[in-house]
Amino acid sequence: MSSKKYPIRIAHIVGKWVGGGVEAVIMNYYKNIDRSKIQFDFLIDNDSTNIPYQEIEQLGGKVILIPPYQKLLSYQKELKKVLKEGNYKIVHSHINTLSIFPLRVAKQANIPIRIAHSHSTTNKKEKAKNLMKQTLRPFSKRYATDYFCCSELAGRWLFGNKEYNQNHVFLLNNAIDISKFQYNKTIRNQKRKQLNIGENTLVIGHIGRFVKQKNHEFLIDIFQEIHNQRKDSILLLIGQGPLLEPIKEKVKNLNLTNSVLFLGQRNDANELYQAMDVFLLPSLYEGLPVVGVEAQAASLLCILSASMTKETKVLDTTEFISLEESPTTWATHLLNSYHNFKRTSNQQEIQQNGFDITKEAKKLERKYIELNKR
């Protein structure tokens, strides 16, 4: 094969870059794919907050800012111009039901391969957001030529059972660099020292944006019950987002200020997992949360809401609890499970379940090359 064909440049439609899970997944693949064959250009809303310009440019990619889709006319005009000038053959959209907007423009710009990627699902508690999702969902396949998903649940939700059953949806796991998360007692002790946490303190951890989907209100209620039963316990909250201040206020009103640490947006999450004992994720919905995979790779006891895809469970020790259960039930269950829990390394299981980024990146590379030949 002539090297002149490479690299194939893929236009990735990311939407808002806010340092969330989807962005982490895209970057994991970008860092691990063979960039002499495949290159990524990132088309990002110009009101984004956390874009890693330097890292992307060092890897050979481009950041192209476009108006957000809410400004539909200028969005479509600018996007069409970028797609035509970039001479792309493949556009890969990561914005779920909203992918209808960029993929329609991509079709108008005569881009032959248009990928819609489902990273998420929905929950009836998010009424306004849910209404928009359900309205747009029937059109999700209209301008896409190819369908990707992060889990069976996410694939069936966006593209339908028929497409999924006929193998028309390409499953790409939210894979990670396993070696970065491997349990390390030295790092655990260092991090706890930095955070002034005692050796025997029970540390509950959570990583997620402060948005309704992540269900922080309920998370705080669970922690209050845990703290009532075990005073020597601390909650680490990592992330940022619009609901940060109301959650801080709730923590203050419950007199938990000294027991809840708000650590903001971090780039040392792999080390912070080491300081934790239990990872708690009571989300209203998830496609397949990359933080759930990372936490298991760090050999943590993981307690997750039953509202997410069962593929998130990689280790036998990981448990799902219904959101219908009370915070007291969650707390009691967590403490009982932790009492019998032993933290041991489990890299092999993570690898066998398809979450090793080195293997999965090769799979994506082959897929892009195959699509480019079409």
Coordinates of C-alpha atoms in Angstrom, one line a residue:
M1 CA 0.0 0.0 0.0
S2 CA 1.4 3.4 -0.9
S3 CA 2.2 5.6 2.0
K4 CA 0.7 8.5 0.0
K5 CA -2.7 7.3 1.1
Y6 CA -1.9 8.1 4.7
P7 CA -2.6 9.6 7.1
I8 CA -6.4 9.4 6.6
R9 CA -7.8 12.5 8.4
I10 CA -11.1 12.0 10.3
A11 CA -13.3 14.9 11.2
H12 CA -14.5 14.3 14.8
I13 CA -17.6 16.3 15.7
V14 CA -17.2 16.6 19.5
G15 CA -19.7 19.4 20.4
K16 CA -18.8 21.1 23.7
W17 CA -15.4 20.1 25.1
V18 CA -15.9 20.2 28.9
G19 CA -13.5 17.5 30.1
G20 CA -16.2 14.8 30.3
G21 CA -16.1 11.0 29.6
V22 CA -16.8 11.2 25.8
E23 CA -13.8 13.5 25.3
A24 CA -11.6 11.2 27.5
V25 CA -12.6 8.2 25.3
I26 CA -11.8 10.0 22.0
M27 CA -8.5 11.1 23.4
N28 CA -7.7 7.6 24.6
Y29 CA -8.2 6.3 21.1
Y30 CA -6.3 9.2 19.5
K31 CA -3.2 8.7 21.7
N32 CA -3.1 4.9 21.0
I33 CA -4.0 4.7 17.3
D34 CA -1.3 4.6 14.6
R35 CA -1.2 8.3 13.8
S36 CA 1.0 7.7 10.7
K37 CA -2.1 6.0 9.3
I38 CA -5.0 7.9 11.0
Q39 CA -5.2 11.5 12.1
F40 CA -8.0 13.2 14.0
D41 CA -9.2 16.8 13.4
F42 CA -11.4 18.0 16.3
L43 CA -14.4 20.1 15.4
I44 CA -15.4 21.7 18.7
D45 CA -18.0 24.3 19.8
N46 CA -16.3 27.7 20.3
D47 CA -17.8 28.1 23.8
S48 CA -15.9 25.1 25.1
T49 CA -13.8 25.3 28.3
N50 CA -11.2 22.5 28.6
I51 CA -9.7 21.9 25.2
P52 CA -6.2 20.3 25.3
Y53 CA -4.9 22.4 22.4
Q54 CA -1.2 21.6 23.1
E55 CA -1.6 17.9 23.4
I56 CA -3.7 17.6 20.3
E57 CA -1.3 19.7 18.2
Q58 CA 1.7 17.7 19.5
L59 CA 0.0 14.5 18.4
G60 CA -0.5 16.0 14.9
G61 CA -4.1 16.8 15.1
K62 CA -6.0 20.1 14.6
V63 CA -8.5 21.9 16.7
I64 CA -11.1 23.7 14.6
L65 CA -13.6 25.9 16.5
I66 CA -17.1 26.3 15.1
P67 CA -20.3 28.0 16.5
P68 CA -22.4 25.8 18.7
Y69 CA -25.4 24.0 17.1
Q70 CA -27.8 26.3 19.0
K71 CA -26.8 29.0 16.6
L72 CA -28.0 26.7 13.8
L73 CA -27.5 29.0 10.7
S74 CA -23.9 30.1 11.5
Y75 CA -23.2 26.5 12.7
Q76 CA -24.2 24.9 9.4
K77 CA -22.5 27.6 7.3
E78 CA -19.2 27.3 9.1
L79 CA -19.3 23.5 9.4
K80 CA -20.0 23.1 5.7
K81 CA -17.0 25.4 4.9
V82 CA -14.7 23.4 7.2
L83 CA -15.7 20.1 5.9
K84 CA -15.3 21.1 2.3
E85 CA -11.9 22.7 2.8
G86 CA -10.7 19.8 4.9
N87 CA -11.4 17.4 2.0
Y88 CA -12.5 14.7 4.4
K89 CA -13.9 11.4 3.4
I90 CA -15.0 10.4 6.9
V91 CA -16.9 12.4 9.5
H92 CA -17.4 10.9 13.0
S93 CA -20.0 12.5 15.2
H94 CA -20.1 11.9 18.9
I95 CA -23.1 14.1 20.0
N96 CA -25.8 11.3 20.1
T97 CA -29.2 12.4 18.9
L98 CA -27.8 15.8 18.0
S99 CA -25.7 14.1 15.3
I100 CA -28.5 14.7 12.9
F101 CA -27.3 18.4 12.5
P102 CA -23.7 17.9 11.6
L103 CA -24.3 14.7 9.5
R104 CA -26.9 16.5 7.4
V105 CA -24.3 19.2 6.7
A106 CA -21.7 16.5 6.0
K107 CA -24.1 15.0 3.4
Q108 CA -24.6 18.4 1.8
A109 CA -20.8 18.7 1.7
N110 CA -20.7 15.3 -0.2
I111 CA -18.8 13.5 2.6
P112 CA -19.3 9.8 1.7
I113 CA -18.8 8.2 5.2
R114 CA -20.8 9.7 8.0
I115 CA -20.6 8.0 11.4
A116 CA -23.2 8.5 14.2
H117 CA -21.8 7.3 17.5
S118 CA -24.1 6.6 20.5
H119 CA -22.3 7.2 23.8
S120 CA -25.4 7.5 26.0
T121 CA -29.0 6.7 26.7
T122 CA -31.7 8.6 28.6
N123 CA -33.8 8.8 31.8
K124 CA -37.3 10.0 32.4
K125 CA -36.2 12.2 35.3
E126 CA -34.4 14.6 32.8
K127 CA -37.7 15.9 31.4
A128 CA -36.7 18.7 29.1
K129 CA -33.5 17.0 27.8
N130 CA -35.5 13.8 27.4
L131 CA -38.1 15.5 25.3
M132 CA -35.5 16.7 22.8
K133 CA -33.7 13.4 22.7
Q134 CA -36.9 11.4 22.0
T135 CA -37.9 14.0 19.4
L136 CA -34.6 13.7 17.5
R137 CA -34.0 9.9 18.1
P138 CA -36.2 8.7 15.2
F139 CA -34.0 10.8 12.8
S140 CA -30.7 9.6 14.2
K141 CA -30.1 7.3 11.2
R142 CA -31.3 9.6 8.5
Y143 CA -28.0 11.2 7.4
A144 CA -25.6 8.6 8.9
T145 CA -24.0 5.9 6.7
D146 CA -22.5 4.0 9.6
Y147 CA -23.5 3.4 13.3
F148 CA -21.1 3.1 16.2
C149 CA -21.9 2.6 19.9
C150 CA -20.1 2.2 23.2
S151 CA -22.4 -0.5 24.6
E152 CA -25.3 -2.7 23.5
L153 CA -27.7 -0.6 25.5
A154 CA -26.5 2.6 23.9
G155 CA -26.6 1.0 20.4
R156 CA -30.1 -0.4 20.8
W157 CA -31.3 2.9 22.3
L158 CA -30.2 5.1 19.4
F159 CA -30.4 2.9 16.4
G160 CA -33.1 0.3 17.3
N161 CA -33.1 -3.4 18.0
K162 CA -33.4 -4.4 14.3
E163 CA -30.2 -2.6 13.3
Y164 CA -28.4 -4.0 16.3
N165 CA -29.6 -7.5 15.8
Q166 CA -28.5 -7.4 12.2
N167 CA -25.0 -6.4 13.2
H168 CA -25.3 -3.0 11.5
V169 CA -23.9 -1.3 14.7
F170 CA -20.2 -1.3 15.3
L171 CA -19.4 -1.8 19.0
L172 CA -16.4 0.2 20.2
N173 CA -15.6 -0.2 23.9
N174 CA -14.7 2.7 26.1
A175 CA -11.2 1.3 26.4
I176 CA -8.4 2.6 28.7
D177 CA -4.7 2.4 29.2
I178 CA -4.9 -0.3 31.8
S179 CA -1.3 0.1 33.0
K180 CA -2.0 3.7 34.2
F181 CA -4.7 2.5 36.6
Q182 CA -3.1 -0.6 38.2
Y183 CA -3.4 -0.6 41.9
N184 CA -0.3 0.8 43.6
K185 CA 0.0 1.0 47.3
T186 CA 2.8 3.6 47.3
I187 CA 0.8 6.0 45.2
R188 CA -2.2 5.4 47.5
N189 CA -0.2 6.4 50.5
Q190 CA 1.3 9.5 48.8
K191 CA -2.1 10.7 47.6
R192 CA -3.8 10.2 51.0
K193 CA -0.9 12.1 52.6
Q194 CA -1.3 15.0 50.1
L195 CA -5.1 15.1 50.9
N196 CA -4.6 14.8 54.7
I197 CA -6.6 11.5 54.8
G198 CA -5.8 8.9 57.4
E199 CA -4.6 5.4 56.5
N200 CA -7.8 3.7 57.8
T201 CA -10.3 6.3 56.7
L202 CA -13.0 5.0 54.4
V203 CA -12.7 7.0 51.2
I204 CA -15.7 7.0 48.8
G205 CA -14.9 8.4 45.4
H206 CA -16.8 9.8 42.5
I207 CA -15.7 11.3 39.2
G208 CA -18.3 13.1 37.1
R209 CA -19.5 16.4 35.8
F210 CA -21.9 18.3 38.1
V211 CA -25.0 17.8 35.9
K212 CA -28.3 16.1 36.6
Q213 CA -27.4 12.9 34.8
K214 CA -24.7 12.1 37.5
N215 CA -27.3 12.4 40.3
H216 CA -25.1 14.2 42.9
E217 CA -28.1 15.0 45.1
F218 CA -28.7 11.3 45.7
L219 CA -25.0 10.7 46.0
I220 CA -24.8 13.1 48.9
D221 CA -27.8 11.5 50.5
I222 CA -26.1 8.1 50.3
F223 CA -22.9 9.5 51.8
Q224 CA -24.7 11.1 54.6
E225 CA -26.1 7.7 55.6
I226 CA -22.6 6.1 55.2
H227 CA -21.2 8.9 57.4
N228 CA -23.9 8.4 60.1
Q229 CA -22.8 4.7 60.3
R230 CA -19.1 5.3 59.9
K231 CA -17.8 8.7 61.1
D232 CA -14.3 8.1 59.8
S233 CA -15.3 8.4 56.2
I234 CA -14.7 10.9 53.4
L235 CA -16.2 11.6 50.0
L236 CA -14.0 12.8 47.1
L237 CA -15.8 14.6 44.3
I238 CA -13.8 15.1 41.1
G239 CA -15.2 17.2 38.3
Q240 CA -16.9 20.6 37.6
G241 CA -20.2 21.7 36.0
P242 CA -23.2 23.9 36.4
L243 CA -24.6 22.2 39.5
L244 CA -21.4 22.5 41.6
E245 CA -22.6 25.4 43.7
P246 CA -26.0 23.9 44.7
I247 CA -24.2 20.6 45.7
K248 CA -21.7 22.5 47.8
E249 CA -24.7 24.3 49.5
K250 CA -26.4 20.9 50.2
V251 CA -23.2 19.6 51.7
K252 CA -22.9 22.6 53.9
N253 CA -26.6 22.3 55.0
L254 CA -26.0 18.7 56.0
N255 CA -22.9 19.7 58.1
L256 CA -20.7 17.5 55.9
T257 CA -18.3 20.2 54.8
N258 CA -15.3 18.6 56.6
S259 CA -16.1 15.2 55.1
V260 CA -16.6 16.1 51.5
L261 CA -13.7 17.2 49.4
F262 CA -14.4 19.0 46.1
L263 CA -11.3 18.5 44.0
G264 CA -12.4 20.2 40.8
Q265 CA -11.2 19.1 37.3
R266 CA -8.1 17.0 37.7
N267 CA -5.5 15.4 35.4
D268 CA -4.3 13.0 38.0
A269 CA -7.5 10.9 38.2
N270 CA -5.5 7.7 37.7
E271 CA -3.7 8.4 41.0
L272 CA -6.8 9.6 42.8
Y273 CA -8.4 6.2 42.2
Q274 CA -5.6 4.7 44.3
A275 CA -6.5 6.9 47.3
M276 CA -10.1 5.6 47.2
D277 CA -11.7 2.5 48.7
V278 CA -15.1 2.5 47.0
F279 CA -16.2 4.1 43.7
L280 CA -19.8 5.2 43.8
L281 CA -21.7 6.1 40.6
P282 CA -25.5 6.4 41.0
S283 CA -26.1 8.0 37.5
L284 CA -29.6 8.4 36.2
Y285 CA -28.3 6.8 32.9
E286 CA -25.0 6.0 31.1
G287 CA -24.0 4.5 27.8
L288 CA -20.9 2.8 29.3
P289 CA -19.1 5.1 31.8
V290 CA -15.4 5.2 31.2
V291 CA -14.9 6.1 34.9
G292 CA -16.5 2.8 35.8
V293 CA -14.0 0.9 33.8
E294 CA -11.1 3.0 35.2
A295 CA -12.2 2.4 38.8
Q296 CA -12.4 -1.4 38.2
A297 CA -8.9 -1.3 36.6
A298 CA -7.8 0.4 39.8
S299 CA -9.3 -2.7 41.7
L300 CA -11.9 -0.6 43.6
L301 CA -15.1 -1.9 44.9
C302 CA -17.6 -0.3 42.5
I303 CA -21.3 0.4 43.4
L304 CA -23.2 1.5 40.4
S305 CA -26.8 2.4 39.6
A306 CA -28.8 -0.4 37.8
S307 CA -29.8 2.2 35.2
M308 CA -26.7 1.7 33.2
T309 CA -25.6 -1.0 30.8
K310 CA -24.7 -4.3 32.4
E311 CA -21.5 -4.4 30.3
T312 CA -20.0 -1.9 32.7
K313 CA -19.6 -4.8 35.1
V314 CA -16.1 -6.2 34.3
L315 CA -15.3 -7.6 37.8
D316 CA -17.4 -10.0 39.9
T317 CA -17.1 -7.6 42.8
T318 CA -18.9 -4.8 41.0
E319 CA -22.5 -4.3 42.0
F320 CA -25.6 -2.6 40.7
I321 CA -28.3 -1.2 42.9
S322 CA -31.7 0.2 41.8
L323 CA -32.3 4.0 42.1
E324 CA -35.7 3.0 43.5
E325 CA -33.8 1.9 46.7
S326 CA -33.4 4.4 49.5
P327 CA -30.0 6.1 50.4
T328 CA -30.0 4.0 53.6
T329 CA -30.2 0.8 51.6
W330 CA -27.4 2.0 49.3
A331 CA -25.2 2.9 52.3
T332 CA -25.8 -0.3 54.2
H333 CA -25.2 -2.4 51.1
L334 CA -22.0 -0.5 50.4
L335 CA -20.6 -0.9 53.9
N336 CA -21.5 -4.6 54.1
S337 CA -19.8 -5.3 50.7
Y338 CA -16.8 -3.3 51.7
H339 CA -16.4 -5.2 54.9
N340 CA -15.9 -8.4 52.9
F341 CA -13.8 -6.8 50.1
K342 CA -10.2 -7.4 49.3
R343 CA -8.4 -5.2 46.8
T344 CA -6.4 -7.3 44.4
S345 CA -4.9 -6.7 40.9
N346 CA -7.2 -7.8 38.0
Q347 CA -5.6 -6.4 34.8
Q348 CA -6.2 -9.7 33.0
E349 CA -10.0 -9.5 33.4
I350 CA -10.1 -5.9 32.2
Q351 CA -8.1 -7.0 29.1
Q352 CA -10.2 -10.1 28.4
N353 CA -13.4 -8.0 28.4
G354 CA -12.2 -5.8 25.6
F355 CA -11.2 -2.7 27.5
D356 CA -7.5 -2.6 26.7
I357 CA -6.9 0.5 24.6
T358 CA -3.9 -0.9 22.7
K359 CA -6.0 -3.7 21.3
E360 CA -9.2 -1.7 20.8
A361 CA -7.3 1.2 19.0
K362 CA -6.1 -1.4 16.4
K363 CA -9.7 -2.4 15.9
L364 CA -10.8 1.2 15.2
E365 CA -7.8 1.7 12.9
R366 CA -8.8 -1.3 10.8
K367 CA -12.4 0.0 10.7
Y368 CA -11.4 3.5 9.5
I369 CA -9.1 2.0 6.8
E370 CA -11.9 -0.3 5.6
L371 CA -14.4 2.5 5.5
N372 CA -12.0 4.8 3.7
K373 CA -11.7 2.1 0.9
R374 CA -15.4 2.0 0.4

